[in-house]
XYZ file of C-alpha atoms in Angstrom:
354
model
C -70.455 -31.257 4.578
C -68.065 -29.353 4.034
C -67.820 -27.358 0.890
C -64.436 -27.058 -1.626
C -62.284 -23.145 -1.600
C -64.081 -20.270 -2.072
C -63.504 -16.654 -1.630
C -65.680 -14.088 -0.981
C -66.146 -10.522 -1.157
C -65.351 -8.330 1.706
C -68.786 -9.067 2.942
C -69.186 -8.830 6.476
C -70.914 -6.234 8.997
C -67.922 -5.266 10.689
C -66.680 -3.271 7.945
C -63.567 -5.815 7.845
C -62.158 -6.706 3.609
C -62.505 -10.572 4.291
C -62.486 -13.338 2.175
C -63.606 -16.765 3.241
C -62.689 -20.665 2.203
C -63.902 -23.497 3.134
C -62.513 -26.845 3.750
C -62.403 -30.283 5.790
C -61.877 -30.138 9.663
C -64.397 -31.719 12.002
C -64.092 -27.815 13.617
C -65.936 -26.282 10.577
C -65.850 -22.642 11.184
C -67.491 -22.790 7.548
C -70.042 -24.429 8.953
C -70.190 -22.859 12.208
C -70.025 -19.186 11.230
C -67.684 -18.947 8.787
C -64.136 -18.499 10.507
C -62.095 -20.057 8.188
C -60.482 -16.743 6.740
C -58.646 -16.026 3.055
C -56.135 -17.715 2.264
C -53.997 -18.523 -1.216
C -57.059 -19.862 -3.218
C -56.606 -22.712 -6.015
C -55.979 -21.473 -9.459
C -59.327 -20.226 -11.264
C -58.166 -22.109 -14.136
C -57.102 -25.665 -12.746
C -55.650 -28.405 -14.918
C -54.373 -31.584 -13.523
C -54.245 -31.986 -10.167
C -53.000 -28.820 -8.123
C -53.193 -28.964 -4.285
C -53.335 -26.609 -0.919
C -53.118 -27.485 3.076
C -54.529 -25.154 5.728
C -53.002 -25.519 8.847
C -55.108 -24.836 12.395
C -52.082 -26.393 15.172
C -53.602 -27.839 18.090
C -56.635 -28.219 17.956
C -57.304 -31.287 19.783
C -54.670 -29.872 22.463
C -52.659 -33.511 22.305
C -49.634 -31.990 20.969
C -50.228 -32.713 17.438
C -50.763 -30.238 14.352
C -54.292 -30.356 12.486
C -53.821 -29.732 9.102
C -56.373 -30.511 5.587
C -55.662 -31.119 2.131
C -57.576 -29.880 -0.962
C -56.116 -32.009 -3.845
C -58.513 -30.680 -6.939
C -58.540 -31.783 -10.722
C -60.188 -30.925 -14.177
C -62.576 -27.903 -12.702
C -62.865 -24.614 -12.954
C -64.212 -22.342 -10.060
C -66.943 -19.452 -11.061
C -66.437 -16.821 -8.251
C -69.765 -15.382 -9.294
C -71.517 -18.918 -8.660
C -69.427 -19.690 -5.788
C -69.238 -23.008 -7.928
C -67.082 -25.073 -9.569
C -68.013 -26.592 -13.523
C -66.439 -28.681 -15.752
C -65.470 -33.042 -14.466
C -63.336 -33.623 -11.954
C -63.270 -33.337 -8.510
C -61.719 -32.403 -5.423
C -60.127 -34.627 -2.943
C -60.377 -33.382 0.926
C -58.655 -35.146 3.381
C -57.987 -34.050 6.996
C -54.397 -35.108 8.892
C -53.007 -34.672 12.077
C -49.631 -34.645 11.509
C -46.900 -33.495 13.927
C -46.795 -30.627 15.519
C -45.195 -27.788 14.054
C -42.151 -25.268 15.619
C -43.013 -22.598 13.759
C -47.239 -22.775 12.136
C -45.929 -20.260 10.016
C -43.594 -22.644 7.399
C -45.591 -25.960 8.968
C -45.195 -29.645 6.952
C -46.407 -32.386 6.709
C -44.156 -34.812 7.816
C -43.366 -38.148 5.818
C -45.287 -41.596 7.497
C -47.845 -43.718 6.942
C -50.674 -42.116 8.230
C -54.424 -44.122 8.665
C -57.971 -43.533 9.662
C -61.050 -45.347 10.803
C -64.821 -43.712 11.548
C -64.286 -46.542 14.551
C -61.202 -45.020 16.118
C -60.316 -41.481 15.792
C -57.494 -40.306 17.967
C -55.997 -37.155 16.859
C -52.932 -38.742 17.777
C -50.328 -38.313 14.748
C -50.278 -39.634 11.970
C -53.873 -40.573 11.585
C -56.610 -39.051 8.771
C -60.037 -37.678 10.621
C -63.310 -39.116 9.378
C -65.809 -39.656 11.924
C -67.239 -36.054 11.535
C -67.214 -35.761 7.364
C -63.896 -34.234 7.890
C -62.158 -36.050 4.753
C -64.307 -36.440 1.840
C -64.315 -36.663 -1.780
C -66.578 -34.112 -4.480
C -66.884 -35.582 -8.086
C -67.981 -33.165 -10.382
C -69.957 -34.941 -14.021
C -71.782 -33.777 -16.390
C -75.222 -34.571 -14.640
C -73.635 -32.863 -11.361
C -71.821 -33.093 -8.350
C -71.406 -36.598 -5.695
C -70.179 -36.258 -2.590
C -68.768 -39.228 -0.697
C -67.233 -39.625 2.553
C -64.467 -42.695 4.234
C -64.821 -45.191 6.633
C -61.093 -46.097 6.400
C -58.279 -44.594 5.091
C -54.469 -44.643 4.867
C -52.290 -42.342 2.835
C -48.585 -42.406 2.550
C -46.490 -39.118 2.567
C -42.866 -38.166 1.705
C -41.363 -34.745 0.746
C -38.615 -34.456 -1.818
C -37.800 -31.082 -2.322
C -40.293 -29.006 -2.913
C -43.040 -32.134 -3.733
C -44.912 -34.345 -1.588
C -45.247 -38.428 -3.145
C -49.204 -39.036 -1.962
C -50.102 -42.703 -1.723
C -54.080 -42.585 -0.996
C -56.239 -45.693 -0.322
C -59.290 -44.800 0.371
C -62.623 -46.869 1.220
C -65.848 -44.670 1.266
C -69.171 -45.619 3.370
C -70.690 -47.728 0.516
C -67.518 -49.773 0.161
C -66.037 -48.813 -2.831
C -62.100 -48.079 -3.517
C -60.712 -45.388 -4.349
C -57.067 -44.894 -5.158
C -54.906 -41.729 -5.847
C -50.928 -40.867 -6.254
C -50.094 -37.703 -6.413
C -46.302 -35.944 -6.704
C -47.265 -32.215 -6.209
C -46.260 -28.809 -4.704
C -48.178 -28.942 -1.000
C -48.459 -24.980 -0.142
C -49.152 -24.570 3.615
C -50.794 -21.349 4.718
C -51.025 -20.304 8.387
C -54.659 -20.205 10.181
C -53.804 -21.611 13.498
C -53.605 -17.908 14.981
C -49.876 -17.882 15.912
C -47.179 -16.856 14.579
C -46.775 -14.159 12.377
C -48.927 -15.194 10.053
C -46.907 -15.042 6.818
C -44.900 -18.124 4.759
C -43.136 -15.771 3.002
C -39.116 -16.225 2.213
C -38.334 -13.381 0.475
C -38.683 -10.464 -1.089
C -41.064 -9.468 -3.353
C -41.915 -6.221 -5.679
C -44.999 -5.845 -7.446
C -44.827 -3.118 -10.083
C -46.863 -5.176 -12.837
C -50.492 -4.418 -11.119
C -52.538 -3.027 -13.817
C -55.995 -2.872 -11.392
C -57.565 -1.145 -8.436
C -60.823 -0.721 -6.239
C -61.151 1.455 -3.198
C -63.807 0.459 -0.829
C -65.085 3.331 1.237
C -66.395 1.671 4.883
C -66.854 5.099 6.890
C -66.959 4.951 10.574
C -66.081 1.681 11.235
C -63.358 0.476 14.313
C -63.191 4.238 15.870
C -64.574 8.217 16.034
C -60.909 8.844 15.333
C -60.738 7.765 12.077
C -63.042 6.108 8.621
C -61.559 3.554 6.956
C -60.901 2.379 3.495
C -60.112 -1.288 2.441
C -57.663 -0.879 -1.105
C -56.864 -3.691 -3.395
C -54.618 -3.780 -5.815
C -53.632 -6.481 -7.947
C -52.268 -8.047 -11.663
C -54.674 -8.543 -14.801
C -55.838 -11.775 -14.183
C -57.730 -10.984 -10.794
C -61.393 -9.938 -10.612
C -61.571 -7.665 -8.156
C -65.087 -7.711 -7.257
C -64.998 -11.166 -6.096
C -61.960 -10.571 -4.128
C -60.384 -13.477 -6.211
C -57.677 -14.451 -8.953
C -54.042 -15.723 -10.493
C -52.327 -12.791 -9.944
C -50.700 -11.369 -7.412
C -52.859 -8.706 -5.232
C -51.856 -5.934 -2.140
C -55.391 -5.144 -0.094
C -54.866 -1.876 2.401
C -56.778 -0.441 5.311
C -56.202 2.863 5.533
C -57.519 4.520 7.903
C -58.491 8.592 6.703
C -60.131 11.801 7.697
C -63.536 10.665 9.020
C -66.034 12.449 6.074
C -63.556 11.553 3.589
C -66.217 9.670 1.146
C -65.101 10.997 -2.267
C -61.427 10.354 -2.414
C -58.478 9.088 -0.046
C -56.375 11.902 1.459
C -52.857 13.013 -0.452
C -49.771 11.152 2.465
C -47.890 9.004 3.640
C -49.897 5.954 5.775
C -47.985 3.816 8.492
C -48.181 0.457 9.606
C -49.511 -0.342 12.862
C -50.591 -2.987 14.811
C -53.910 -3.691 14.333
C -54.362 -6.085 17.115
C -52.395 -3.656 19.897
C -53.181 -0.173 18.646
C -54.784 1.944 21.694
C -56.461 3.515 18.630
C -56.605 3.754 14.984
C -55.148 7.599 14.389
C -55.472 8.662 10.327
C -52.801 8.413 8.579
C -52.304 5.088 9.595
C -52.434 1.179 7.469
C -53.900 -1.364 10.035
C -51.665 -4.768 10.174
C -52.804 -8.153 9.084
C -54.372 -9.682 11.704
C -56.355 -13.170 11.284
C -59.478 -13.322 13.690
C -62.336 -15.780 13.229
C -65.272 -13.923 14.426
C -64.299 -10.952 11.784
C -64.624 -13.739 9.112
C -61.365 -14.957 8.766
C -58.834 -11.886 7.383
C -58.746 -8.145 7.866
C -56.112 -5.550 7.517
C -52.866 -5.529 5.192
C -52.680 -7.888 3.450
C -50.175 -9.893 -0.245
C -51.383 -12.831 -1.633
C -49.655 -14.647 -4.453
C -52.409 -17.459 -5.411
C -50.290 -19.616 -7.950
C -46.703 -19.328 -5.744
C -49.166 -20.447 -2.213
C -48.221 -17.317 -0.544
C -50.227 -15.384 2.259
C -48.451 -12.663 4.528
C -49.505 -9.990 6.065
C -48.030 -6.699 6.152
C -46.610 -6.126 9.833
C -44.465 -3.004 8.989
C -43.304 -0.152 6.725
C -45.232 2.765 5.296
C -47.718 3.523 1.833
C -47.732 6.427 0.304
C -51.092 7.414 -1.655
C -51.768 10.543 -4.665
C -54.262 11.919 -5.919
C -54.063 12.310 -9.395
C -57.262 13.697 -10.224
C -60.347 12.098 -10.431
C -60.333 8.439 -9.348
C -56.709 8.036 -10.212
C -54.468 7.462 -7.983
C -50.644 6.516 -7.336
C -49.784 4.202 -4.053
C -46.466 3.443 -3.380
C -45.832 0.916 -1.024
C -43.464 -0.322 1.142
C -43.789 -3.381 3.607
C -42.890 -6.298 5.286
C -43.771 -9.167 7.019
C -43.223 -10.412 10.591
C -39.938 -11.728 8.742
C -38.355 -8.310 7.369
C -39.604 -9.814 3.908
C -40.257 -6.457 1.791
C -43.342 -5.993 -0.211
C -42.858 -3.321 -2.338
C -44.214 -1.729 -5.186
C -46.216 1.259 -7.246
C -49.531 1.091 -8.444
C -50.539 4.324 -10.595
C -53.959 4.071 -12.668
C -57.910 4.370 -12.051
C -58.925 2.952 -9.108
C -62.870 1.738 -9.219
C -65.054 2.883 -6.371
C -67.658 1.147 -3.358
C -68.680 2.439 -0.280
C -70.063 0.345 2.046
C -72.096 2.507 4.765
């Protein structure tokens, strides 16, 4: 069974800053070596219905775009226990839709989608049911119960930024489930293709109020040591890398042995996937790499806006103001040139993973 969305904190032995989520794909990376990566997670406090989608691309090799959507109502996610509390449900539906011309801006095509455990083709306008890709987990005072579907019909119509979703589902026990939504569905690209950004405009982040620096020591090369820095607003848990406030994650290559402080200077973004070496004074671009748990490098996240963007160019200027007080001036951009700029000046929490 696939789990509902979650976020993990910097947990791989590869010493990369990663966060993980779960979803409902037949090729389930959570059940198969945590393959699905950090993403924009649902708001910590979920009221009414929230939805988010994750686009995998043409995973079946038949020129269709696979994505799954999680609809969540009435639940609060507890990142410390990695579980939900409250009374409500998570409905996860796994769609085969029209292949996106640009995976960074994938959408769910209008139309009627059907699915059956007896006939799963992965053709466009179908749902995947055979391998428990789609499911419903209902949370009550007595616990959680998950059911799977034998047949499904879902009609989709997008108007402006809202999707009208009408779903008729039959569980394995023969129960009928009906759901109707008119909801925004941000789509996150986890296909490994494109620029790995769904930004459409610039973002200025000057209201960040807290930060943490994690020292990993010698990680990818003897040339430099690695720091991961996370800067975020008030409504964000740095220890779980999870929350509603916007956040920026930076991967800084520093002078070897810099375990007590981040050296002052201007760090320039390099392409983490293609660089010959990770020289000191550089910033790793954001990379989606399933074998490393998902995302590592430098990323911008805005949960409430449904945004996730790899930082592909720009600079970060670091100034140590004494002790663990730092100023970070970031002037970054995604692969389309959308800017993420701002300044954080304040105390930093500190951690070491060597």
